Amino acid sequence: MNLGGARPEQVRSSVVAGRKVAEVQLSLAPGDEPLYARVVSFIDEDSCVPLKTELYETPDKLLKVVTVDPESITRTGGVRLARSMRVEDLKNEVTTELKIQEIRVGVDLPERTFAPAQLKRNRCRSLESLGSAEAGG
């Protein structure tokens, strides 16, 4: 989500999943090329973990919603994270559930891991394996 230069602006306090959150809109730095027109995160006041993030295609058209199960938030290696996440793509009508079973914090990864060409190759492999699984192979 090209949000490296984003500046948070607190919009207001609200409640998500029965928990107090700070509703924060992210504003991109001048010159950044956004993937989304607007991003709003609802950050849990106790854990500082986003419980919900809304990604907008246009300033008023919601494209994706990412939610986490507050009960899945744990502390690992000094970092709090949600181990259960749901991504709803409203445009393509697709929902993805993510469950983290194991994580290692503080492990160095080679920079090439996140190079665009490597990410593209990994995505293609994932799609190929999905296609073969659907075909029964």
GROMACS .gro file of N, CA and C in nm:
model
  411
    1MET      N    1   0.082  -0.119   0.000
    1MET     CA    2   0.000   0.000   0.000
    1MET      C    3   0.086   0.124   0.000
    2ASN      N    4   0.180   0.151  -0.061
    2ASN     CA    5   0.260   0.273  -0.070
    2ASN      C    6   0.218   0.382   0.030
    3LEU      N    7   0.234   0.355   0.159
    3LEU     CA    8   0.198   0.452   0.262
    3LEU      C    9   0.319   0.499   0.340
    4GLY      N   10   0.438   0.474   0.288
    4GLY     CA   11   0.561   0.509   0.358
    4GLY      C   12   0.570   0.655   0.395
    5GLY      N   13   0.521   0.745   0.309
    5GLY     CA   14   0.527   0.888   0.337
    5GLY      C   15   0.399   0.943   0.395
    6ALA      N   16   0.307   0.854   0.433
    6ALA     CA   17   0.177   0.899   0.482
    6ALA      C   18   0.189   0.969   0.616
    7ARG      N   19   0.107   1.071   0.634
    7ARG     CA   20   0.100   1.144   0.759
    7ARG      C   21  -0.036   1.117   0.823
    8PRO      N   22  -0.037   1.067   0.947
    8PRO     CA   23  -0.167   1.042   1.012
    8PRO      C   24  -0.230   1.171   1.063
    9GLU      N   25  -0.360   1.177   1.049
    9GLU     CA   26  -0.439   1.289   1.103
    9GLU      C   27  -0.555   1.228   1.179
   10GLN      N   28  -0.562   1.251   1.309
   10GLN     CA   29  -0.673   1.193   1.385
   10GLN      C   30  -0.802   1.262   1.343
   11VAL      N   31  -0.900   1.182   1.312
   11VAL     CA   32  -1.029   1.236   1.271
   11VAL      C   33  -1.121   1.247   1.392
   12ARG      N   34  -1.132   1.137   1.467
   12ARG     CA   35  -1.217   1.138   1.587
   12ARG      C   36  -1.202   1.006   1.663
   13SER      N   37  -1.261   1.001   1.779
   13SER     CA   38  -1.266   0.877   1.857
   13SER      C   39  -1.395   0.805   1.824
   14SER      N   40  -1.389   0.673   1.822
   14SER     CA   41  -1.509   0.595   1.798
   14SER      C   42  -1.492   0.458   1.862
   15VAL      N   43  -1.580   0.364   1.829
   15VAL     CA   44  -1.577   0.229   1.887
   15VAL      C   45  -1.585   0.127   1.774
   16VAL      N   46  -1.498   0.025   1.779
   16VAL     CA   47  -1.500  -0.086   1.685
   16VAL      C   48  -1.491  -0.214   1.766
   17ALA      N   49  -1.579  -0.308   1.740
   17ALA     CA   50  -1.581  -0.438   1.811
   17ALA      C   51  -1.584  -0.417   1.963
   18GLY      N   52  -1.657  -0.313   2.007
   18GLY     CA   53  -1.670  -0.287   2.149
   18GLY      C   54  -1.549  -0.225   2.215
   19ARG      N   55  -1.451  -0.182   2.135
   19ARG     CA   56  -1.328  -0.124   2.189
   19ARG      C   57  -1.312   0.019   2.142
   20LYS      N   58  -1.255   0.104   2.229
   20LYS     CA   59  -1.232   0.243   2.193
   20LYS      C   60  -1.117   0.250   2.093
   21VAL      N   61  -1.139   0.326   1.986
   21VAL     CA   62  -1.038   0.341   1.881
   21VAL      C   63  -1.020   0.487   1.846
   22ALA      N   64  -0.902   0.516   1.791
   22ALA     CA   65  -0.875   0.646   1.731
   22ALA      C   66  -0.893   0.628   1.581
   23GLU      N   67  -0.988   0.699   1.525
   23GLU     CA   68  -1.012   0.693   1.381
   23GLU      C   69  -0.914   0.789   1.314
   24VAL      N   70  -0.826   0.735   1.231
   24VAL     CA   71  -0.717   0.813   1.174
   24VAL      C   72  -0.721   0.804   1.022
   25GLN      N   73  -0.720   0.919   0.958
   25GLN     CA   74  -0.710   0.922   0.812
   25GLN      C   75  -0.565   0.948   0.776
   26LEU      N   76  -0.515   0.871   0.680
   26LEU     CA   77  -0.377   0.887   0.636
   26LEU      C   78  -0.372   0.977   0.515
   27SER      N   79  -0.289   1.078   0.521
   27SER     CA   80  -0.270   1.170   0.409
   27SER      C   81  -0.132   1.144   0.350
   28LEU      N   82  -0.127   1.127   0.219
   28LEU     CA   83   0.000   1.099   0.153
   28LEU      C   84   0.082   1.225   0.137
   29ALA      N   85   0.212   1.207   0.140
   29ALA     CA   86   0.303   1.320   0.119
   29ALA      C   87   0.296   1.363  -0.026
   30PRO      N   88   0.318   1.490  -0.055
   30PRO     CA   89   0.317   1.537  -0.193
   30PRO      C   90   0.417   1.458  -0.277
   31GLY      N   91   0.375   1.418  -0.395
   31GLY     CA   92   0.461   1.342  -0.485
   31GLY      C   93   0.441   1.192  -0.474
   32ASP      N   94   0.381   1.142  -0.364
   32ASP     CA   95   0.354   0.998  -0.354
   32ASP      C   96   0.245   0.960  -0.453
   33GLU      N   97   0.258   0.842  -0.508
   33GLU     CA   98   0.159   0.791  -0.602
   33GLU      C   99   0.069   0.693  -0.528
   34PRO      N  100  -0.051   0.732  -0.492
   34PRO     CA  101  -0.135   0.647  -0.408
   34PRO      C  102  -0.200   0.532  -0.485
   35LEU      N  103  -0.212   0.418  -0.416
   35LEU     CA  104  -0.290   0.307  -0.470
   35LEU      C  105  -0.438   0.327  -0.437
   36TYR      N  106  -0.463   0.404  -0.331
   36TYR     CA  107  -0.599   0.430  -0.287
   36TYR      C  108  -0.617   0.581  -0.272
   37ALA      N  109  -0.739   0.627  -0.297
   37ALA     CA  110  -0.768   0.769  -0.287
   37ALA      C  111  -0.771   0.815  -0.141
   38ARG      N  112  -0.810   0.722  -0.053
   38ARG     CA  113  -0.822   0.757   0.089
   38ARG      C  114  -0.806   0.630   0.172
   39VAL      N  115  -0.738   0.641   0.286
   39VAL     CA  116  -0.719   0.529   0.378
   39VAL      C  117  -0.755   0.578   0.518
   40VAL      N  118  -0.845   0.504   0.583
   40VAL     CA  119  -0.885   0.537   0.720
   40VAL      C  120  -0.862   0.413   0.806
   41SER      N  121  -0.787   0.430   0.916
   41SER     CA  122  -0.762   0.321   1.009
   41SER      C  123  -0.827   0.351   1.143
   42PHE      N  124  -0.875   0.245   1.208
   42PHE     CA  125  -0.938   0.255   1.339
   42PHE      C  126  -0.845   0.182   1.436
   43ILE      N  127  -0.765   0.258   1.510
   43ILE     CA  128  -0.656   0.202   1.590
   43ILE      C  129  -0.699   0.186   1.735
   44ASP      N  130  -0.690   0.062   1.782
   44ASP     CA  131  -0.728   0.027   1.919
   44ASP      C  132  -0.644   0.108   2.018
   45GLU      N  133  -0.711   0.176   2.111
   45GLU     CA  134  -0.641   0.261   2.207
   45GLU      C  135  -0.559   0.180   2.306
   46ASP      N  136  -0.596   0.055   2.334
   46ASP     CA  137  -0.521  -0.027   2.429
   46ASP      C  138  -0.398  -0.093   2.367
   47SER      N  139  -0.413  -0.148   2.247
   47SER     CA  140  -0.303  -0.225   2.188
   47SER      C  141  -0.227  -0.149   2.079
   48CYS      N  142  -0.283  -0.041   2.029
   48CYS     CA  143  -0.226   0.036   1.917
   48CYS      C  144  -0.224  -0.045   1.787
   49VAL      N  145  -0.308  -0.145   1.776
   49VAL     CA  146  -0.321  -0.227   1.655
   49VAL      C  147  -0.445  -0.180   1.580
   50PRO      N  148  -0.435  -0.159   1.449
   50PRO     CA  149  -0.556  -0.123   1.373
   50PRO      C  150  -0.657  -0.238   1.376
   51LEU      N  151  -0.777  -0.211   1.426
   51LEU     CA  152  -0.882  -0.312   1.428
   51LEU      C  153  -0.957  -0.316   1.296
   52LYS      N  154  -0.952  -0.203   1.225
   52LYS     CA  155  -1.022  -0.193   1.097
   52LYS      C  156  -0.950  -0.089   1.013
   53THR      N  157  -0.938  -0.118   0.883
   53THR     CA  158  -0.882  -0.021   0.790
   53THR      C  159  -0.971  -0.019   0.667
   54GLU      N  160  -1.009   0.100   0.626
   54GLU     CA  161  -1.094   0.118   0.507
   54GLU      C  162  -1.008   0.178   0.395
   55LEU      N  163  -1.015   0.117   0.278
   55LEU     CA  164  -0.938   0.162   0.162
   55LEU      C  165  -1.037   0.205   0.055
   56TYR      N  166  -1.024   0.329   0.011
   56TYR     CA  167  -1.120   0.388  -0.081
   56TYR      C  168  -1.062   0.403  -0.222
   57GLU      N  169  -1.141   0.366  -0.322
   57GLU     CA  170  -1.102   0.381  -0.462
   57GLU      C  171  -1.109   0.528  -0.503
   58THR      N  172  -1.214   0.595  -0.460
   58THR     CA  173  -1.230   0.739  -0.477
   58THR      C  174  -1.257   0.792  -0.336
   59PRO      N  175  -1.255   0.923  -0.315
   59PRO     CA  176  -1.277   0.972  -0.178
   59PRO      C  177  -1.404   0.919  -0.111
   60ASP      N  178  -1.505   0.882  -0.189
   60ASP     CA  179  -1.631   0.836  -0.130
   60ASP      C  180  -1.668   0.692  -0.163
   61LYS      N  181  -1.587   0.621  -0.243
   61LYS     CA  182  -1.621   0.485  -0.284
   61LYS      C  183  -1.530   0.384  -0.213
   62LEU      N  184  -1.587   0.313  -0.115
   62LEU     CA  185  -1.514   0.214  -0.038
   62LEU      C  186  -1.481   0.094  -0.127
   63LEU      N  187  -1.353   0.056  -0.128
   63LEU     CA  188  -1.305  -0.053  -0.213
   63LEU      C  189  -1.277  -0.179  -0.132
   64LYS      N  190  -1.203  -0.164  -0.021
   64LYS     CA  191  -1.165  -0.279   0.062
   64LYS      C  192  -1.178  -0.243   0.209
   65VAL      N  193  -1.207  -0.347   0.290
   65VAL     CA  194  -1.212  -0.331   0.435
   65VAL      C  195  -1.129  -0.444   0.496
   66VAL      N  196  -1.034  -0.406   0.581
   66VAL     CA  197  -0.951  -0.502   0.652
   66VAL      C  198  -0.991  -0.495   0.798
   67THR      N  199  -1.030  -0.609   0.857
   67THR     CA  200  -1.067  -0.613   0.998
   67THR      C  201  -0.985  -0.722   1.068
   68VAL      N  202  -0.962  -0.701   1.196
   68VAL     CA  203  -0.892  -0.802   1.275
   68VAL      C  204  -0.980  -0.841   1.393
   69ASP      N  205  -0.958  -0.962   1.441
   69ASP     CA  206  -1.026  -1.010   1.561
   69ASP      C  207  -0.949  -0.958   1.681
   70PRO      N  208  -1.008  -0.869   1.761
   70PRO     CA  209  -0.936  -0.812   1.876
   70PRO      C  210  -0.886  -0.920   1.972
   71GLU      N  211  -0.957  -1.032   1.980
   71GLU     CA  212  -0.916  -1.140   2.070
   71GLU      C  213  -0.790  -1.210   2.021
   72SER      N  214  -0.752  -1.188   1.894
   72SER     CA  215  -0.634  -1.254   1.839
   72SER      C  216  -0.507  -1.171   1.856
   73ILE      N  217  -0.519  -1.053   1.915
   73ILE     CA  218  -0.403  -0.966   1.933
   73ILE      C  219  -0.314  -1.022   2.043
   74THR      N  220  -0.186  -1.043   2.007
   74THR     CA  221  -0.089  -1.094   2.104
   74THR      C  222   0.038  -1.011   2.096
   75ARG      N  223   0.123  -1.029   2.195
   75ARG     CA  224   0.254  -0.963   2.196
   75ARG      C  225   0.357  -1.071   2.165
   76THR      N  226   0.437  -1.045   2.061
   76THR     CA  227   0.543  -1.137   2.020
   76THR      C  228   0.670  -1.057   2.000
   77GLY      N  229   0.774  -1.091   2.073
   77GLY     CA  230   0.902  -1.021   2.059
   77GLY      C  231   0.890  -0.872   2.078
   78GLY      N  232   0.803  -0.829   2.169
   78GLY     CA  233   0.787  -0.686   2.196
   78GLY      C  234   0.695  -0.615   2.098
   79VAL      N  235   0.636  -0.689   2.006
   79VAL     CA  236   0.548  -0.631   1.905
   79VAL      C  237   0.407  -0.687   1.923
   80ARG      N  238   0.308  -0.601   1.919
   80ARG     CA  239   0.169  -0.647   1.924
   80ARG      C  240   0.119  -0.666   1.782
   81LEU      N  241   0.050  -0.777   1.760
   81LEU     CA  242  -0.005  -0.802   1.627
   81LEU      C  243  -0.130  -0.887   1.637
   82ALA      N  244  -0.211  -0.874   1.534
   82ALA     CA  245  -0.333  -0.954   1.525
   82ALA      C  246  -0.300  -1.082   1.450
   83ARG      N  247  -0.343  -1.194   1.503
   83ARG     CA  248  -0.317  -1.323   1.440
   83ARG      C  249  -0.433  -1.370   1.354
   84SER      N  250  -0.539  -1.291   1.347
   84SER     CA  251  -0.655  -1.326   1.264
   84SER      C  252  -0.702  -1.200   1.193
   85MET      N  253  -0.708  -1.205   1.061
   85MET     CA  254  -0.742  -1.088   0.980
   85MET      C  255  -0.836  -1.129   0.867
   86ARG      N  256  -0.922  -1.036   0.830
   86ARG     CA  257  -1.018  -1.058   0.720
   86ARG      C  258  -1.008  -0.940   0.625
   87VAL      N  259  -0.993  -0.968   0.496
   87VAL     CA  260  -0.987  -0.864   0.394
   87VAL      C  261  -1.106  -0.883   0.301
   88GLU      N  262  -1.189  -0.782   0.292
   88GLU     CA  263  -1.305  -0.787   0.203
   88GLU      C  264  -1.281  -0.693   0.086
   89ASP      N  265  -1.278  -0.748  -0.034
   89ASP     CA  266  -1.265  -0.670  -0.157
   89ASP      C  267  -1.407  -0.651  -0.210
   90LEU      N  268  -1.463  -0.533  -0.189
   90LEU     CA  269  -1.602  -0.507  -0.225
   90LEU      C  270  -1.623  -0.500  -0.376
   91LYS      N  271  -1.522  -0.454  -0.448
   91LYS     CA  272  -1.532  -0.441  -0.593
   91LYS      C  273  -1.538  -0.578  -0.661
   92ASN      N  274  -1.448  -0.668  -0.620
   92ASN     CA  275  -1.440  -0.800  -0.681
   92ASN      C  276  -1.519  -0.906  -0.606
   93GLU      N  277  -1.585  -0.866  -0.497
   93GLU     CA  278  -1.666  -0.955  -0.415
   93GLU      C  279  -1.587  -1.079  -0.370
   94VAL      N  280  -1.468  -1.052  -0.314
   94VAL     CA  281  -1.380  -1.158  -0.266
   94VAL      C  282  -1.345  -1.130  -0.121
   95THR      N  283  -1.346  -1.234  -0.039
   95THR     CA  284  -1.307  -1.221   0.101
   95THR      C  285  -1.190  -1.316   0.126
   96THR      N  286  -1.088  -1.264   0.195
   96THR     CA  287  -0.971  -1.344   0.229
   96THR      C  288  -0.956  -1.347   0.380
   97GLU      N  289  -0.940  -1.466   0.436
   97GLU     CA  290  -0.917  -1.484   0.580
   97GLU      C  291  -0.770  -1.519   0.598
   98LEU      N  292  -0.704  -1.453   0.692
   98LEU     CA  293  -0.563  -1.477   0.720
   98LEU      C  294  -0.549  -1.514   0.866
   99LYS      N  295  -0.486  -1.629   0.892
   99LYS     CA  296  -0.460  -1.674   1.029
   99LYS      C  297  -0.309  -1.695   1.041
  100ILE      N  298  -0.247  -1.624   1.132
  100ILE     CA  299  -0.104  -1.637   1.154
  100ILE      C  300  -0.083  -1.740   1.264
  101GLN      N  301  -0.012  -1.846   1.231
  101GLN     CA  302   0.015  -1.952   1.329
  101GLN      C  303   0.152  -1.934   1.395
  102GLU      N  304   0.249  -1.883   1.318
  102GLU     CA  305   0.383  -1.865   1.372
  102GLU      C  306   0.444  -1.740   1.310
  103ILE      N  307   0.515  -1.666   1.393
  103ILE     CA  308   0.583  -1.547   1.343
  103ILE      C  309   0.714  -1.529   1.420
  104ARG      N  310   0.815  -1.484   1.349
  104ARG     CA  311   0.944  -1.453   1.411
  104ARG      C  312   0.969  -1.305   1.393
  105VAL      N  313   0.996  -1.237   1.501
  105VAL     CA  314   1.019  -1.093   1.499
  105VAL      C  315   1.170  -1.069   1.512
  106GLY      N  316   1.219  -0.970   1.437
  106GLY     CA  317   1.358  -0.933   1.446
  106GLY      C  318   1.449  -1.016   1.356
  107VAL      N  319   1.393  -1.090   1.263
  107VAL     CA  320   1.471  -1.172   1.170
  107VAL      C  321   1.500  -1.088   1.046
  108ASP      N  322   1.627  -1.082   1.007
  108ASP     CA  323   1.664  -1.008   0.887
  108ASP      C  324   1.618  -1.083   0.762
  109LEU      N  325   1.558  -1.011   0.670
  109LEU     CA  326   1.518  -1.067   0.541
  109LEU      C  327   1.600  -1.001   0.432
  110PRO      N  328   1.639  -1.076   0.331
  110PRO     CA  329   1.713  -1.014   0.220
  110PRO      C  330   1.625  -0.909   0.153
  111GLU      N  331   1.684  -0.797   0.112
  111GLU     CA  332   1.608  -0.690   0.047
  111GLU      C  333   1.537  -0.739  -0.077
  112ARG      N  334   1.596  -0.835  -0.149
  112ARG     CA  335   1.535  -0.884  -0.272
  112ARG      C  336   1.399  -0.950  -0.248
  113THR      N  337   1.370  -0.989  -0.123
  113THR     CA  338   1.242  -1.050  -0.091
  113THR      C  339   1.126  -0.961  -0.132
  114PHE      N  340   1.145  -0.828  -0.120
  114PHE     CA  341   1.037  -0.735  -0.149
  114PHE      C  342   1.057  -0.658  -0.279
  115ALA      N  343   1.148  -0.703  -0.361
  115ALA     CA  344   1.168  -0.641  -0.492
  115ALA      C  345   1.046  -0.669  -0.578
  116PRO      N  346   1.001  -0.572  -0.659
  116PRO     CA  347   0.880  -0.591  -0.741
  116PRO      C  348   0.883  -0.718  -0.825
  117ALA      N  349   0.996  -0.750  -0.886
  117ALA     CA  350   1.003  -0.870  -0.970
  117ALA      C  351   0.981  -0.996  -0.886
  118GLN      N  352   1.038  -1.001  -0.766
  118GLN     CA  353   1.021  -1.117  -0.679
  118GLN      C  354   0.877  -1.130  -0.632
  119LEU      N  355   0.816  -1.018  -0.595
  119LEU     CA  356   0.676  -1.021  -0.551
  119LEU      C  357   0.586  -1.068  -0.664
  120LYS      N  358   0.614  -1.025  -0.785
  120LYS     CA  359   0.534  -1.067  -0.900
  120LYS      C  360   0.549  -1.217  -0.922
  121ARG      N  361   0.672  -1.269  -0.914
  121ARG     CA  362   0.695  -1.412  -0.930
  121ARG      C  363   0.621  -1.491  -0.824
  122ASN      N  364   0.628  -1.447  -0.699
  122ASN     CA  365   0.559  -1.518  -0.590
  122ASN      C  366   0.409  -1.516  -0.610
  123ARG      N  367   0.354  -1.405  -0.656
  123ARG     CA  368   0.210  -1.396  -0.679
  123ARG      C  369   0.169  -1.493  -0.789
  124CYS      N  370   0.249  -1.501  -0.895
  124CYS     CA  371   0.216  -1.592  -1.005
  124CYS      C  372   0.220  -1.736  -0.958
  125ARG      N  373   0.319  -1.771  -0.875
  125ARG     CA  374   0.325  -1.908  -0.822
  125ARG      C  375   0.203  -1.939  -0.738
  126SER      N  376   0.161  -1.842  -0.657
  126SER     CA  377   0.043  -1.863  -0.573
  126SER      C  378  -0.080  -1.884  -0.658
  127LEU      N  379  -0.095  -1.805  -0.764
  127LEU     CA  380  -0.210  -1.820  -0.852
  127LEU      C  381  -0.206  -1.953  -0.926
  128GLU      N  382  -0.087  -1.996  -0.969
  128GLU     CA  383  -0.074  -2.124  -1.037
  128GLU      C  384  -0.113  -2.239  -0.946
  129SER      N  385  -0.068  -2.237  -0.820
  129SER     CA  386  -0.101  -2.345  -0.728
  129SER      C  387  -0.249  -2.344  -0.697
  130LEU      N  388  -0.311  -2.226  -0.690
  130LEU     CA  389  -0.454  -2.217  -0.667
  130LEU      C  390  -0.529  -2.279  -0.784
  131GLY      N  391  -0.485  -2.248  -0.906
  131GLY     CA  392  -0.550  -2.303  -1.025
  131GLY      C  393  -0.539  -2.454  -1.031
  132SER      N  394  -0.424  -2.511  -0.997
  132SER     CA  395  -0.408  -2.655  -1.001
  132SER      C  396  -0.489  -2.721  -0.890
  133ALA      N  397  -0.503  -2.654  -0.775
  133ALA     CA  398  -0.585  -2.709  -0.665
  133ALA      C  399  -0.731  -2.712  -0.706
  134GLU      N  400  -0.777  -2.606  -0.775
  134GLU     CA  401  -0.916  -2.601  -0.819
  134GLU      C  402  -0.943  -2.705  -0.927
  135ALA      N  403  -0.840  -2.736  -1.008
  135ALA     CA  404  -0.856  -2.833  -1.114
  135ALA      C  405  -0.843  -2.976  -1.061
  136GLY      N  406  -0.816  -2.988  -0.932
  136GLY     CA  407  -0.806  -3.121  -0.871
  136GLY      C  408  -0.666  -3.177  -0.876
  137GLY      N  409  -0.565  -3.089  -0.908
  137GLY     CA  410  -0.429  -3.141  -0.920
  137GLY      C  411  -0.336  -3.093  -0.821
   0.00000   0.00000   0.00000
